[in-house]
Tab-separated table of C-alpha atoms in Angstrom:
chain	number	residue	atom	x	y	z
J	1	UNK	CA	-27.739	-26.497	44.971
J	2	UNK	CA	-26.329	-30.000	44.898
J	3	UNK	CA	-23.319	-30.805	42.830
J	4	UNK	CA	-22.197	-34.223	41.746
J	5	UNK	CA	-18.679	-32.956	41.327
J	6	UNK	CA	-18.383	-31.910	45.008
J	7	UNK	CA	-19.821	-35.093	45.908
J	8	UNK	CA	-17.290	-36.941	43.670
J	9	UNK	CA	-14.639	-34.999	45.274
J	10	UNK	CA	-15.570	-35.790	48.807
J	11	UNK	CA	-15.310	-39.475	47.787
J	12	UNK	CA	-11.826	-38.935	46.144
J	13	UNK	CA	-10.519	-37.698	49.473
J	14	UNK	CA	-11.535	-40.591	51.444
J	15	UNK	CA	-8.963	-43.038	52.290
J	16	UNK	CA	-9.424	-46.752	51.237
J	17	UNK	CA	-9.991	-49.004	54.343
J	18	UNK	CA	-7.453	-51.834	54.434
J	19	UNK	CA	-8.196	-55.398	55.057
J	20	UNK	CA	-6.125	-55.238	58.239
J	21	UNK	CA	-8.272	-52.428	59.457
J	22	UNK	CA	-11.497	-54.147	58.680
J	23	UNK	CA	-10.249	-57.540	60.191
J	24	UNK	CA	-9.237	-55.723	63.636
J	25	UNK	CA	-12.706	-53.763	63.651
J	26	UNK	CA	-14.519	-56.971	63.295
J	27	UNK	CA	-12.239	-58.802	65.912
J	28	UNK	CA	-12.824	-55.897	68.236
J	29	UNK	CA	-16.521	-56.102	67.870
J	30	UNK	CA	-16.340	-59.834	68.414
J	31	UNK	CA	-14.401	-59.266	71.550
J	32	UNK	CA	-16.748	-56.570	72.859
J	33	UNK	CA	-19.651	-58.913	72.313
J	34	UNK	CA	-17.923	-61.840	73.685
J	35	UNK	CA	-17.276	-59.860	76.943
J	36	UNK	CA	-21.109	-59.001	77.338
J	37	UNK	CA	-21.901	-62.699	76.803
J	38	UNK	CA	-19.073	-63.926	79.200
J	39	UNK	CA	-19.907	-61.294	81.871
J	40	UNK	CA	-23.694	-60.744	81.687
J	41	UNK	CA	-25.316	-63.806	80.061
J	42	UNK	CA	-22.861	-66.485	81.107
J	43	UNK	CA	-23.250	-67.856	77.593
J	44	UNK	CA	-19.787	-69.455	77.440
J	45	UNK	CA	-20.632	-71.607	74.397
J	46	UNK	CA	-21.554	-68.435	72.553
J	47	UNK	CA	-18.193	-66.848	73.831
J	48	UNK	CA	-15.976	-69.773	72.680
J	49	UNK	CA	-17.576	-69.814	69.309
J	50	UNK	CA	-16.876	-66.194	68.693
J	51	UNK	CA	-13.436	-66.294	70.016
J	52	UNK	CA	-12.533	-69.408	67.874
J	53	UNK	CA	-13.867	-67.748	64.634
J	54	UNK	CA	-11.757	-64.430	65.803
J	55	UNK	CA	-8.681	-66.587	66.249
J	56	UNK	CA	-9.036	-68.154	62.964
J	57	UNK	CA	-9.723	-64.884	60.995
J	58	UNK	CA	-7.208	-62.689	62.698
J	59	UNK	CA	-4.403	-64.726	64.178
J	60	UNK	CA	-2.242	-61.593	64.754
J	61	UNK	CA	-5.060	-59.506	66.551
J	62	UNK	CA	-3.567	-57.201	69.112
J	63	UNK	CA	-5.912	-58.242	71.937
J	64	UNK	CA	-4.850	-61.942	71.306
J	65	UNK	CA	-4.536	-62.423	75.137
J	66	UNK	CA	-8.044	-61.507	75.919
J	67	UNK	CA	-9.186	-63.751	73.154
J	68	UNK	CA	-7.134	-66.621	74.483
J	69	UNK	CA	-8.375	-65.764	78.105
J	70	UNK	CA	-11.953	-65.811	77.232
J	71	UNK	CA	-11.829	-68.998	75.051
J	72	UNK	CA	-9.965	-70.690	77.772
J	73	UNK	CA	-12.177	-69.690	80.575
J	74	UNK	CA	-15.320	-70.482	78.545
J	75	UNK	CA	-14.029	-74.005	77.719
J	76	UNK	CA	-13.155	-74.492	81.394
J	77	UNK	CA	-16.666	-73.144	82.457
J	78	UNK	CA	-18.296	-75.389	80.053
J	79	UNK	CA	-16.500	-78.415	81.067
J	80	UNK	CA	-17.692	-77.976	84.483
J	81	UNK	CA	-21.233	-77.292	83.411
J	82	UNK	CA	-21.126	-73.788	84.493
J	83	UNK	CA	-23.357	-70.787	82.843
J	84	UNK	CA	-26.632	-70.496	81.501
J	85	UNK	CA	-26.178	-72.303	77.993
J	86	UNK	CA	-26.211	-75.970	78.480
J	87	UNK	CA	-25.023	-78.153	76.047
J	88	UNK	CA	-27.076	-81.212	75.312
J	89	UNK	CA	-24.774	-83.737	73.775
J	90	UNK	CA	-27.740	-85.869	72.502
J	91	UNK	CA	-28.879	-83.027	70.414
J	92	UNK	CA	-25.682	-81.949	68.434
J	93	UNK	CA	-23.694	-83.606	65.598
J	94	UNK	CA	-21.089	-86.499	66.228
J	95	UNK	CA	-18.283	-83.923	65.641
J	96	UNK	CA	-19.341	-81.462	68.220
J	97	UNK	CA	-20.035	-84.210	70.666
J	98	UNK	CA	-16.332	-84.858	70.836
J	99	UNK	CA	-15.661	-81.297	70.879
J	100	UNK	CA	-17.977	-80.537	73.619
J	101	UNK	CA	-16.915	-83.589	75.745
J	102	UNK	CA	-15.580	-82.427	79.275
J	103	UNK	CA	-12.391	-84.075	78.544
J	104	UNK	CA	-11.961	-82.047	75.183
J	105	UNK	CA	-13.167	-78.825	76.895
J	106	UNK	CA	-10.673	-79.276	79.825
J	107	UNK	CA	-7.932	-79.818	77.028
J	108	UNK	CA	-9.047	-76.874	75.253
J	109	UNK	CA	-9.005	-74.659	78.201
J	110	UNK	CA	-5.313	-75.967	78.868
J	111	UNK	CA	-4.245	-75.205	75.540
J	112	UNK	CA	-5.717	-71.479	75.352
J	113	UNK	CA	-4.751	-70.452	79.000
J	114	UNK	CA	-1.180	-72.030	78.335
J	115	UNK	CA	-0.751	-70.223	75.137
J	116	UNK	CA	-1.847	-66.932	76.876
J	117	UNK	CA	0.732	-67.587	79.709
J	118	UNK	CA	3.359	-68.680	77.363
J	119	UNK	CA	3.002	-65.948	74.585
J	120	UNK	CA	1.478	-63.180	76.650
J	121	UNK	CA	3.117	-63.450	80.397
J	122	UNK	CA	2.922	-59.610	80.804
J	123	UNK	CA	-1.028	-59.673	80.087
J	124	UNK	CA	-3.218	-58.705	83.000
J	125	UNK	CA	-5.176	-62.186	82.418
J	126	UNK	CA	-1.797	-64.380	82.822
J	127	UNK	CA	-2.252	-64.625	86.894
J	128	UNK	CA	-5.890	-65.695	86.495
J	129	UNK	CA	-4.882	-68.056	83.561
J	130	UNK	CA	-2.127	-69.824	85.746
J	131	UNK	CA	-4.463	-70.167	88.597
J	132	UNK	CA	-7.062	-71.934	86.491
J	133	UNK	CA	-4.444	-74.091	84.807
J	134	UNK	CA	-3.391	-75.292	88.280
J	135	UNK	CA	-7.099	-75.908	89.148
J	136	UNK	CA	-7.586	-78.074	86.120
J	137	UNK	CA	-4.316	-80.053	86.670
J	138	UNK	CA	-5.246	-80.633	90.144
J	139	UNK	CA	-8.197	-82.661	89.226
C-alpha cells in the first residue's frame, strides 16, 4: 500500500539543486547541441546564437574554451559565406544587418578566437584558433 509519509520522506532526502548546477547543465546541453549543429548541419548561425546565449548566462562555464571556439569559428565561417544557413541581409532587422555584416563577423571571430588563445592557451582548440586568426589577419 502507498504511504504519503514514505513519499514525503523520499522528497526530504533529496538535495536541492543549486542555480550554478542548473546553469552548468543548461550550458552543457547548449554546447552539445551546438557541436551537433556545427559538425553535422553546418548551421553556423544557430551555433553562434547558442554560444552567445551561453556566454551571457554562464560566463564562468568550465568549458568556456569550447564555447569561444565554436562562436569564433562560426563567425569566421559566416563571414566567408560557408555553411548551410545563409543570412539574407535584406530580410533581417537593421540591428542584425550590422551584426551579420562580413566585417563585423570577422571582428567577432577575432575577438572570440583571440580571447580563447589569451585566456585558455592550454586548450586543445588554441592551435586551431591561432591558425584561423592568422588566416583572418592575412586578408
